[in-house]
Tab-separated table of C-alpha atoms and ligand atoms in Angstrom:
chain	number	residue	atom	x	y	z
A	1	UNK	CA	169.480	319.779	26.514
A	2	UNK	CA	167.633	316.846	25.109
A	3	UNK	CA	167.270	314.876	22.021
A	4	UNK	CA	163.602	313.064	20.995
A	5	UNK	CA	165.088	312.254	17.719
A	6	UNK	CA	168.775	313.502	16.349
A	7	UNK	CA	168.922	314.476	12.876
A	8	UNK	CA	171.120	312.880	10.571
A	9	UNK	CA	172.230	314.956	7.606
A	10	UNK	CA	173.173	312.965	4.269
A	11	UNK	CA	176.679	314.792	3.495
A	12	UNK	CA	176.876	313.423	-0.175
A	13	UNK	CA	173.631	314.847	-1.473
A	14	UNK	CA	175.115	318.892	-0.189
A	15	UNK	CA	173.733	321.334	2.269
A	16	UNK	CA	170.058	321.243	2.346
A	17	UNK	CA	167.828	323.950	4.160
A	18	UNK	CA	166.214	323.095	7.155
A	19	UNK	CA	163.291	324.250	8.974
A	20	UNK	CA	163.498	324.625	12.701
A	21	UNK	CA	159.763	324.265	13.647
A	22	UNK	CA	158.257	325.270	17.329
A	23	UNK	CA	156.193	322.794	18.187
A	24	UNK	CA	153.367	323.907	20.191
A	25	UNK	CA	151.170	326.981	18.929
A	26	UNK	CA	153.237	326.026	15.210
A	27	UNK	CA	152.560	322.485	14.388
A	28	UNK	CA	149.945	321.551	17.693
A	29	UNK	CA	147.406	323.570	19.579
A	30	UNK	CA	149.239	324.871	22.612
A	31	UNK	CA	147.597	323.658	25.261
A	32	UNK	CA	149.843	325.178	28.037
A	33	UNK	CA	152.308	322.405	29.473
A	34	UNK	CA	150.856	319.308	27.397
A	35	UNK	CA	151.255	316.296	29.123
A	36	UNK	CA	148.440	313.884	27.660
A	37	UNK	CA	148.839	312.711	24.331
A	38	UNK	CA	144.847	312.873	23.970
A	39	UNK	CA	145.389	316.318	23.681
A	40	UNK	CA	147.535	316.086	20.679
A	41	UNK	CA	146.057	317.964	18.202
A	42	UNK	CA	147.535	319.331	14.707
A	43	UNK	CA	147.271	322.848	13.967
A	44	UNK	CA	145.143	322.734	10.396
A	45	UNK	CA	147.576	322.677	7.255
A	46	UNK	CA	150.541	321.704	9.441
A	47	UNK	CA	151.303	318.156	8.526
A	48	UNK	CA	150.310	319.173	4.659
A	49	UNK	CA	152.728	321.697	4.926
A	50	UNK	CA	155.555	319.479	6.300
A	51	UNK	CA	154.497	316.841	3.733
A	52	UNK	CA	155.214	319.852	1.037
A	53	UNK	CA	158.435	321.600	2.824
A	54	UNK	CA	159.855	317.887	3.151
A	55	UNK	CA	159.761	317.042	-0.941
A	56	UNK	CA	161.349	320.345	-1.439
A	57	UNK	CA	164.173	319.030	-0.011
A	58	UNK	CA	163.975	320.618	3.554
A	59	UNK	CA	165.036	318.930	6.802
A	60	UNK	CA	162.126	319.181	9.463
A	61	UNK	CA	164.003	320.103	12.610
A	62	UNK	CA	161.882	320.517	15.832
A	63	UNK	CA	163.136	322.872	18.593
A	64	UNK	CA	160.787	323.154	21.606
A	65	UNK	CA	161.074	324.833	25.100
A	66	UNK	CA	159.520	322.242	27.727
A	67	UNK	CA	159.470	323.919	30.969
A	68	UNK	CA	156.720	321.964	31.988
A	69	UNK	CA	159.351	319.634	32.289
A	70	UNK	CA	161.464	321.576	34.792
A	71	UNK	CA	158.870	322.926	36.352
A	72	UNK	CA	157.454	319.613	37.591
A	73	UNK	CA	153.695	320.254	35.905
A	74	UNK	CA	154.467	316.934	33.755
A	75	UNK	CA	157.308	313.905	33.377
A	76	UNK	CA	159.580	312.722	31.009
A	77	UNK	CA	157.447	309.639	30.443
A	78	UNK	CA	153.904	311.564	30.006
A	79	UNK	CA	156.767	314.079	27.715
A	80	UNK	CA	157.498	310.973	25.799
A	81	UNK	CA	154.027	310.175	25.372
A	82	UNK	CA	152.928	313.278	24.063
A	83	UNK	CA	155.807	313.152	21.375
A	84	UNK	CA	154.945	309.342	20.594
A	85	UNK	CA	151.588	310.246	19.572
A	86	UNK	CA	152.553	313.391	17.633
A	87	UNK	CA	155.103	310.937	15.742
A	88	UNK	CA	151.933	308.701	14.939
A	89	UNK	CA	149.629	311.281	13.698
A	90	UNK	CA	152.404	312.770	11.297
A	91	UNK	CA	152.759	309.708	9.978
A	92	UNK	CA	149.111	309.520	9.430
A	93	UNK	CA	149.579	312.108	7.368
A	94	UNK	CA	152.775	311.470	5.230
A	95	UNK	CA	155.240	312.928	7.214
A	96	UNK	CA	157.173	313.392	10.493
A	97	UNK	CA	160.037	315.264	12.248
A	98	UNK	CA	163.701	314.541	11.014
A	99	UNK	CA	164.905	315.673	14.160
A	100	UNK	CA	163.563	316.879	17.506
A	101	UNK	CA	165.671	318.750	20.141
A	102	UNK	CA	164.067	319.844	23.429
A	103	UNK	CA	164.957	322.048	26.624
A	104	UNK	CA	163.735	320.203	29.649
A	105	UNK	CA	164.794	323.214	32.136
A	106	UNK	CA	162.715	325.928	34.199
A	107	UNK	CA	163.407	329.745	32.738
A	108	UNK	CA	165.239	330.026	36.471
A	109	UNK	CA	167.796	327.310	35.828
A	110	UNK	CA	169.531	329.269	33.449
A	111	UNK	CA	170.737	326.149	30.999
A	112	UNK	CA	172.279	327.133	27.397
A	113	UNK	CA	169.466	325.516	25.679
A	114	UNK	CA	166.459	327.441	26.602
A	115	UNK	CA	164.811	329.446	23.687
A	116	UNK	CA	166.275	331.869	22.386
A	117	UNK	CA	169.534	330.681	23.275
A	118	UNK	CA	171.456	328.244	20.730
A	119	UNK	CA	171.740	325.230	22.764
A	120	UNK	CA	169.110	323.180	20.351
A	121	UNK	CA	170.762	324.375	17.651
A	122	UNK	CA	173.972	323.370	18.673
A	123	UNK	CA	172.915	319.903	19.910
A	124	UNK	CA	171.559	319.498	16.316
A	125	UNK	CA	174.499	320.360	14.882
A	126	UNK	CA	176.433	317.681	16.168
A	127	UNK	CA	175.274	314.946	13.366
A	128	UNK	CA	173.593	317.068	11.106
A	129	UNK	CA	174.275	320.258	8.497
A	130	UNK	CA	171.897	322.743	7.015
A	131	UNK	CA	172.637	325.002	4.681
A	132	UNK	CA	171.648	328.655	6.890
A	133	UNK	CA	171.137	330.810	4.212
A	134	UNK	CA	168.088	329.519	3.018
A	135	UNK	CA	166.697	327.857	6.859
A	136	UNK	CA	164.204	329.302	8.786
A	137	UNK	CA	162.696	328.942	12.417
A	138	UNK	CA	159.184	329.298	12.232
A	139	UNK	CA	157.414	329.943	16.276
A	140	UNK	CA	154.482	331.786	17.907
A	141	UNK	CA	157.094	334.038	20.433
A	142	UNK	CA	159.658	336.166	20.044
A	143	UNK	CA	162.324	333.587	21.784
A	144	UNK	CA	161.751	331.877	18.223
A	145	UNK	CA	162.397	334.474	16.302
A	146	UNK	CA	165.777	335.388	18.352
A	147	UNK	CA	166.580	332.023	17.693
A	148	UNK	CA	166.565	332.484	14.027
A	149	UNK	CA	168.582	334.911	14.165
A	150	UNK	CA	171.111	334.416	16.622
A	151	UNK	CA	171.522	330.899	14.543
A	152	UNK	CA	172.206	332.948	10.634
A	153	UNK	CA	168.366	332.233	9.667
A	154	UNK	CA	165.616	333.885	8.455
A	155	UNK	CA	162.404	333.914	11.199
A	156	UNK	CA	158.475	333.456	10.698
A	157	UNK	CA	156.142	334.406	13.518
A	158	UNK	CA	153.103	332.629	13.072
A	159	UNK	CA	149.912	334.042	14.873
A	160	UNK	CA	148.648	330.835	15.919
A	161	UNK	CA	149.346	329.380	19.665
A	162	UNK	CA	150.606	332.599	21.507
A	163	UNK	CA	151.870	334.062	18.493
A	164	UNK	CA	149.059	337.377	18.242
A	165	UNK	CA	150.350	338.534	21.510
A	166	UNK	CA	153.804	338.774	20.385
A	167	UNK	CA	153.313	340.602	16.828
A	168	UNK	CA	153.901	344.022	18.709
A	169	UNK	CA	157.252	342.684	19.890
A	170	UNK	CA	158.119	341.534	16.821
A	171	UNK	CA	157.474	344.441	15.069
A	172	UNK	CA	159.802	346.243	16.329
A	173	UNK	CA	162.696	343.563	15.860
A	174	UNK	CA	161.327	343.665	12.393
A	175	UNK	CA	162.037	347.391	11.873
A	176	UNK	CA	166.123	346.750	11.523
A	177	UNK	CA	165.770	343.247	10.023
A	178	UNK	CA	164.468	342.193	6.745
A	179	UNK	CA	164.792	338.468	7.768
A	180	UNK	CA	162.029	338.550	10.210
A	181	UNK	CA	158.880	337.849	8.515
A	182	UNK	CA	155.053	337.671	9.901
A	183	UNK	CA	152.017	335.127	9.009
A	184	UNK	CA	148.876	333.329	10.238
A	185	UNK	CA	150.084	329.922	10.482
A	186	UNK	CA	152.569	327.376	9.632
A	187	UNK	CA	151.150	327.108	5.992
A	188	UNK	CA	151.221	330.949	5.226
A	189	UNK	CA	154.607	330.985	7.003
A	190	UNK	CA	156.166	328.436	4.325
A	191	UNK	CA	154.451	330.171	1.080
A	192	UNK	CA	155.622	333.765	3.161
A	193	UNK	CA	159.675	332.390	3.490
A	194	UNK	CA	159.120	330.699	-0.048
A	195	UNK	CA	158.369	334.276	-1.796
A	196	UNK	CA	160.862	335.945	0.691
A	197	UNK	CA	164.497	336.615	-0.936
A	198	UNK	CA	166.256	333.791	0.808
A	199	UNK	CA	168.259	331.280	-0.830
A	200	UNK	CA	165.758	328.548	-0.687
A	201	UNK	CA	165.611	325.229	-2.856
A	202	UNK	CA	164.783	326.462	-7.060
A	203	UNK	CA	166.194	329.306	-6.255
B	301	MG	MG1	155.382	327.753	20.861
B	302	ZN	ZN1	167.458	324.020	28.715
């Protein structure tokens, strides 16, 4: 597994929540194996809603599958590229990752990091705590929402990127699970997991 930026959680202000955000088809337009940061390009409402998730007191935790990576279609320096100009346009807009935790491998080399298996999560946990019971992972494919909850959190598909194609899926992991929630984007995800019964900051 790999680390763009590790998170560092600040023990003696207590557990907060985090949100575990996909990063392409959530926060950029998936562009299928991105490898040119001129093709960076923010989803609308996802910095904003960053920017209003972050002064609630939530840790912004990305957690993105780069097979593109393992499968040879781009490099760790066009990788590190792409990330250095999503940092820069966040900041453009008032905010930016606290962490960012990647999987460089191809589905076939079986690694423990690849989405949906906990591997990110894991990494992350080395420096930094969440509190689970009110975190969420918020991604456009059912790996994401496995994720959630193989890690204790609640889920949000979002529709945006590839997420439309997986809402049948989903469904049906919804059908047992009252964790799993469904909505358009990144900015009706955070008002959906804000309204849904999880212990979340004000709560
Ligand atoms: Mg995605
Ligand atoms: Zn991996």
């Amino acid at each position: 597994m790999a680390v763009w930026k590790p998170c560092h959680s600040d023990e003696s202000t207590g557990l907060r929540p985090a949100l575990f955000l996909d990063r392409d088809g959530v926060v950029i337009v998936d562009r299928d194996y991105l490898g040119d940061p001129a093709d960076v390009a923010l989803v609308p409402g996802a910095a904003e809603t960053m920017r209003a998730a972050a002064a609630l007191g939530y840790l912004l935790i990305g957690v993105s599958n780069q097979s593109g990576l393992g499968r040879k279609l781009f490099t760790i320096p066009e990788f590190n590229g792409v990330m250095k100009r999503l940092d820069e346009v966040l900041a453009e807009n008032g905010t930016g990752f606290d962490g960012f935790y990647y999987c460089p491998h191809a589905p076939g080399e079986n690694c423990a990091c690849r989405k949906p298996k906990t591997g990110l999560l894991d990494e992350a946990a080395e420096t930094c705590a969440w509190d689970k019971g009110a975190s969420w992972v918020v991604g456009d494919k059912a790996s994401d929402v496995a994720l959630a909850r193989a890690g204790d959190m609640g889920a949000v598909l979002v529709r945006t990127g590839h997420g439309a194609t997986y809402e049948q899926e989903v469904r049906l992991m919804m059908e047992n699970d009252s964790e799993i929630l469904i909505a358009d984007d990144l900015a009706a995800a955070f008002a959906a997991l804000r309204r849904a019964d999880r212990r979340g900051p004000g709560r």
